[in-house]
mmCIF file of C-alpha atoms in Angstrom:
data_model
loop_
_atom_site.group_PDB
_atom_site.id
_atom_site.type_symbol
_atom_site.label_atom_id
_atom_site.label_comp_id
_atom_site.label_asym_id
_atom_site.label_seq_id
_atom_site.Cartn_x
_atom_site.Cartn_y
_atom_site.Cartn_z
ATOM 1 C CA MET A 345 106.467 87.413 101.121
ATOM 2 C CA ILE A 346 108.085 89.116 98.873
ATOM 3 C CA TYR A 347 111.859 87.948 98.290
ATOM 4 C CA ASP A 348 112.604 89.858 94.726
ATOM 5 C CA LEU A 349 113.469 94.275 95.370
ATOM 6 C CA PRO A 350 111.493 95.198 92.875
ATOM 7 C CA GLU A 351 112.300 97.269 89.338
ATOM 8 C CA THR A 352 109.078 97.834 88.097
ATOM 9 C CA LEU A 353 105.439 98.456 88.917
ATOM 10 C CA THR A 354 102.103 96.358 88.043
ATOM 11 C CA VAL A 355 99.628 99.912 86.370
ATOM 12 C CA MET A 356 96.657 98.486 84.512
ATOM 13 C CA GLY A 357 97.851 95.098 83.765
ATOM 14 C CA GLU A 358 101.184 96.207 82.755
ATOM 15 C CA GLU A 359 104.612 96.254 84.260
ATOM 16 C CA ARG A 360 105.855 99.472 83.839
ATOM 17 C CA PRO A 361 109.466 99.827 84.886
ATOM 18 C CA ILE A 362 110.118 102.526 87.971
ATOM 19 C CA GLN A 363 113.359 104.460 89.619
ATOM 20 C CA SER A 364 113.569 102.240 92.422
ATOM 21 C CA ASP A 365 117.119 104.295 93.911
ATOM 22 C CA TYR A 366 116.956 105.420 97.512
ATOM 23 C CA ARG A 367 117.499 109.392 95.984
ATOM 24 C CA ALA A 368 114.562 108.405 93.422
ATOM 25 C CA ALA A 369 112.042 107.954 96.689
ATOM 26 C CA LEU A 370 113.940 110.357 99.137
ATOM 27 C CA ASP A 371 113.427 112.963 96.061
ATOM 28 C CA ILE A 372 109.322 112.246 95.899
ATOM 29 C CA CYS A 373 109.233 112.411 99.509
ATOM 30 C CA ALA A 374 110.788 115.995 99.460
ATOM 31 C CA ALA A 375 107.929 116.765 96.367
ATOM 32 C CA LEU A 376 105.305 115.407 98.825
ATOM 33 C CA ALA A 377 106.504 117.653 101.396
ATOM 34 C CA ASP A 378 107.742 120.600 99.536
ATOM 35 C CA PRO A 379 104.738 123.950 100.787
ATOM 36 C CA GLU A 380 105.296 125.114 97.328
ATOM 37 C CA LEU A 381 103.103 122.313 95.677
ATOM 38 C CA THR A 382 100.106 122.235 94.467
ATOM 39 C CA GLY A 383 98.111 118.498 95.652
ATOM 40 C CA ARG A 384 98.229 118.083 91.592
ATOM 41 C CA GLU A 385 101.906 118.739 91.212
ATOM 42 C CA LYS A 386 102.655 117.434 94.035
ATOM 43 C CA THR A 387 101.668 113.778 92.560
ATOM 44 C CA LEU A 388 102.440 114.767 89.105
ATOM 45 C CA ALA A 389 106.346 115.153 90.644
ATOM 46 C CA ALA A 390 105.717 111.574 92.349
ATOM 47 C CA LEU A 391 103.958 110.348 89.346
ATOM 48 C CA CYS A 392 107.091 111.333 87.476
ATOM 49 C CA ILE A 393 109.908 111.068 89.508
ATOM 50 C CA CYS A 394 109.242 107.270 89.837
ATOM 51 C CA TYR A 395 108.388 106.284 86.451
ATOM 52 C CA PRO A 396 110.877 107.137 83.694
ATOM 53 C CA ARG A 397 108.143 106.519 81.418
ATOM 54 C CA LEU A 398 105.641 108.269 82.661
ATOM 55 C CA GLU A 399 103.877 108.883 79.062
ATOM 56 C CA GLU A 400 103.240 105.047 78.402
ATOM 57 C CA ILE A 401 100.755 105.231 81.113
ATOM 58 C CA PRO A 402 97.233 106.766 80.435
ATOM 59 C CA PRO A 403 95.964 109.030 82.629
ATOM 60 C CA GLU A 404 92.922 107.075 83.747
ATOM 61 C CA GLY A 405 95.962 104.967 85.095
ATOM 62 C CA TYR A 406 97.832 107.615 87.703
ATOM 63 C CA GLN A 407 96.003 106.775 90.542
ATOM 64 C CA GLU A 408 96.506 103.331 90.034
ATOM 65 C CA ALA A 409 100.307 104.321 89.589
ATOM 66 C CA LEU A 410 100.266 106.302 92.160
ATOM 67 C CA GLU A 411 98.790 103.259 94.703
ATOM 68 C CA ARG A 412 102.055 101.438 92.792
ATOM 69 C CA CYS A 413 104.053 103.954 93.962
ATOM 70 C CA PHE A 414 103.282 104.745 97.808
ATOM 71 C CA TRP A 415 103.213 101.145 97.753
ATOM 72 C CA PHE A 416 106.813 101.290 97.278
ATOM 73 C CA LEU A 417 107.480 103.688 99.502
ATOM 74 C CA ASP A 418 105.898 101.636 102.019
ATOM 75 C CA GLY A 419 108.075 98.959 101.700
ATOM 76 C CA GLY A 420 105.704 96.590 99.888
ATOM 77 C CA GLU A 421 103.535 97.359 103.222
ATOM 78 C CA GLU A 422 99.809 97.779 102.808
ATOM 79 C CA ALA A 423 99.236 101.023 104.788
ATOM 80 C CA ALA A 424 97.190 99.498 107.337
ATOM 81 C CA GLN A 425 93.155 99.990 107.788
ATOM 82 C CA GLY A 426 92.009 102.451 110.617
ATOM 83 C CA SER A 427 95.391 103.418 111.839
ATOM 84 C CA ARG A 428 96.414 106.983 113.024
ATOM 85 C CA PRO A 429 100.036 107.853 112.505
ATOM 86 C CA GLY A 430 101.947 108.903 115.590
ATOM 87 C CA PRO A 431 103.845 111.477 115.615
ATOM 88 C CA ARG A 432 106.138 113.442 113.212
ATOM 89 C CA LEU A 433 109.683 112.178 114.410
ATOM 90 C CA MET A 434 111.796 112.462 111.115
ATOM 91 C CA ASP A 435 112.070 114.100 108.143
ATOM 92 C CA TRP A 436 114.412 112.798 105.540
ATOM 93 C CA GLU A 437 115.123 115.976 104.563
ATOM 94 C CA GLN A 438 116.160 117.105 107.514
ATOM 95 C CA ASP A 439 117.480 114.680 108.588
ATOM 96 C CA PHE A 440 119.431 112.915 105.986
ATOM 97 C CA PRO A 441 123.204 113.954 107.378
ATOM 98 C CA ARG A 442 122.386 111.832 110.303
ATOM 99 C CA ILE A 443 121.389 109.221 108.275
ATOM 100 C CA VAL A 444 123.710 108.038 106.203
ATOM 101 C CA ALA A 445 126.729 106.983 109.138
ATOM 102 C CA PRO A 446 124.249 104.509 110.261
ATOM 103 C CA VAL A 447 123.025 102.934 107.776
ATOM 104 C CA ASN A 448 126.278 102.970 105.776
ATOM 105 C CA ARG A 449 126.942 101.170 109.355
ATOM 106 C CA VAL A 450 123.828 98.986 108.937
ATOM 107 C CA LEU A 451 124.736 98.102 104.973
ATOM 108 C CA GLY A 452 128.831 97.850 105.544
ATOM 109 C CA ARG A 453 129.079 100.095 102.375
ATOM 110 C CA GLU A 454 128.920 104.135 101.841
ATOM 111 C CA VAL A 455 125.671 103.953 100.326
ATOM 112 C CA ARG A 456 126.304 107.453 98.751
ATOM 113 C CA GLU A 457 128.601 105.909 95.976
ATOM 114 C CA GLY A 458 126.875 104.425 94.364
ATOM 115 C CA PRO A 459 123.315 102.963 93.581
ATOM 116 C CA CYS A 460 121.232 101.541 96.783
ATOM 117 C CA HIS A 461 117.598 99.545 95.961
ATOM 118 C CA TRP A 462 115.082 101.638 98.317
ATOM 119 C CA TRP A 463 113.975 99.164 99.771
ATOM 120 C CA THR A 464 117.955 98.202 100.915
ATOM 121 C CA PHE A 465 118.285 102.011 101.811
ATOM 122 C CA LEU A 466 114.630 101.741 103.938
ATOM 123 C CA SER A 467 115.394 98.034 105.954
ATOM 124 C CA ALA A 468 119.355 99.528 107.037
ATOM 125 C CA TYR A 469 116.690 102.357 108.049
ATOM 126 C CA TYR A 470 115.021 100.425 110.123
ATOM 127 C CA GLU A 471 117.769 98.705 112.009
ATOM 128 C CA ILE A 472 119.431 101.836 112.967
ATOM 129 C CA GLY A 473 119.454 101.037 116.699
ATOM 130 C CA GLY A 474 120.752 103.230 119.900
ATOM 131 C CA GLY A 475 123.884 104.798 120.610
ATOM 132 C CA CYS A 476 124.198 106.854 116.834
ATOM 133 C CA LEU A 477 122.988 110.813 116.761
ATOM 134 C CA PHE A 478 120.065 109.446 114.868
ATOM 135 C CA SER A 479 118.263 107.342 117.023
ATOM 136 C CA GLN A 480 119.579 109.909 120.153
ATOM 137 C CA ILE A 481 117.638 112.855 117.898
ATOM 138 C CA VAL A 482 114.479 110.448 117.765
ATOM 139 C CA ARG A 483 114.340 109.478 120.967
ATOM 140 C CA VAL A 484 113.953 113.291 122.575
ATOM 141 C CA ARG A 485 111.354 114.133 119.555
ATOM 142 C CA ASP A 486 109.057 110.767 120.582
ATOM 143 C CA ALA A 487 109.643 112.282 124.689
ATOM 144 C CA LEU A 488 108.308 115.541 123.696
ATOM 145 C CA ALA A 489 105.917 114.576 121.619
ATOM 146 C CA ARG A 490 104.322 112.709 123.715
ATOM 147 C CA GLY A 491 104.633 115.078 126.313
ATOM 148 C CA LYS A 492 106.615 113.343 128.111
ATOM 149 C CA LYS A 493 109.483 114.657 130.909
ATOM 150 C CA LEU A 494 113.446 115.071 130.010
ATOM 151 C CA ASP A 495 115.551 113.292 132.976
ATOM 152 C CA LYS A 496 118.641 115.950 133.500
ATOM 153 C CA THR A 497 120.765 114.924 131.141
ATOM 154 C CA ASP A 498 118.663 114.903 127.914
ATOM 155 C CA ARG A 499 117.288 118.382 128.577
ATOM 156 C CA ASP A 500 120.575 119.024 128.429
ATOM 157 C CA TRP A 501 121.420 116.794 125.739
ATOM 158 C CA TYR A 502 118.737 119.111 124.229
ATOM 159 C CA ARG A 503 119.461 122.463 125.000
ATOM 160 C CA ARG A 504 122.887 121.766 123.375
ATOM 161 C CA ASN A 505 121.099 120.582 120.127
ATOM 162 C CA ARG A 506 117.762 121.877 120.134
ATOM 163 C CA GLU A 507 118.406 122.773 116.018
ATOM 164 C CA LEU A 508 119.206 118.595 115.833
ATOM 165 C CA VAL A 509 115.841 117.802 117.241
ATOM 166 C CA ASP A 510 113.625 120.713 116.739
ATOM 167 C CA LEU A 511 112.037 119.664 113.138
ATOM 168 C CA ARG A 512 112.092 122.898 110.871
ATOM 169 C CA LYS A 513 109.137 123.886 109.590
ATOM 170 C CA LYS A 514 108.797 124.770 105.303
ATOM 171 C CA TYR A 515 107.480 128.049 104.261
ATOM 172 C CA THR A 516 106.106 128.829 101.099
ATOM 173 C CA SER A 517 107.949 131.568 99.666
ATOM 174 C CA GLU A 518 105.433 134.160 99.938
ATOM 175 C CA GLU A 519 105.486 133.348 104.231
ATOM 176 C CA GLN A 520 109.262 133.071 103.633
ATOM 177 C CA GLN A 521 108.513 137.017 102.227
ATOM 178 C CA LEU A 522 106.354 137.537 104.848
ATOM 179 C CA LEU A 523 108.667 136.743 108.180
ATOM 180 C CA LYS A 524 111.699 138.299 106.203
ATOM 181 C CA GLU A 525 109.147 141.406 105.902
ATOM 182 C CA TRP A 526 108.249 140.945 110.036
ATOM 183 C CA GLY A 527 112.069 140.280 110.798
ATOM 184 C CA GLY A 528 111.455 137.226 111.495
ATOM 185 C CA GLY A 529 113.467 135.250 108.908
#
């Protein structure tokens, strides 16, 4: 069991300071989802955000540093071997405005007013229960992703709130330009 909130990660046998605030973790998630970045650029962005003194880690330690970064982002959980991911039900960037209020409720404070360790934020996120807008959005997304039929109330709600429920596709600037030229963007 891990009782402490880590402020460092062990890479190449040495403790390396990390950016443990939830905003840094969300910045990493945004970089990893950015269609403009190549795989190498996403890796470098994640490492630069996570490790404020990345220059102190030799390049041969970057793979381990990235694995430790992902372990941290996963709340200290090891990824289950052979498990298949379920349908994508949320997007940190798109959903953040609807995640903040229930996280604030769980934590009993305004999370945007000061630092908050990523694991504290993540624990509060996991405790978001029914009755809030975000849980309604995720419930409808889950039903749609699994091909389940929505009841009349959910169908009506989805029609009125489709822009909240539908996960937006992220396009590269080239794709956006092409859509503009075709009149779709």
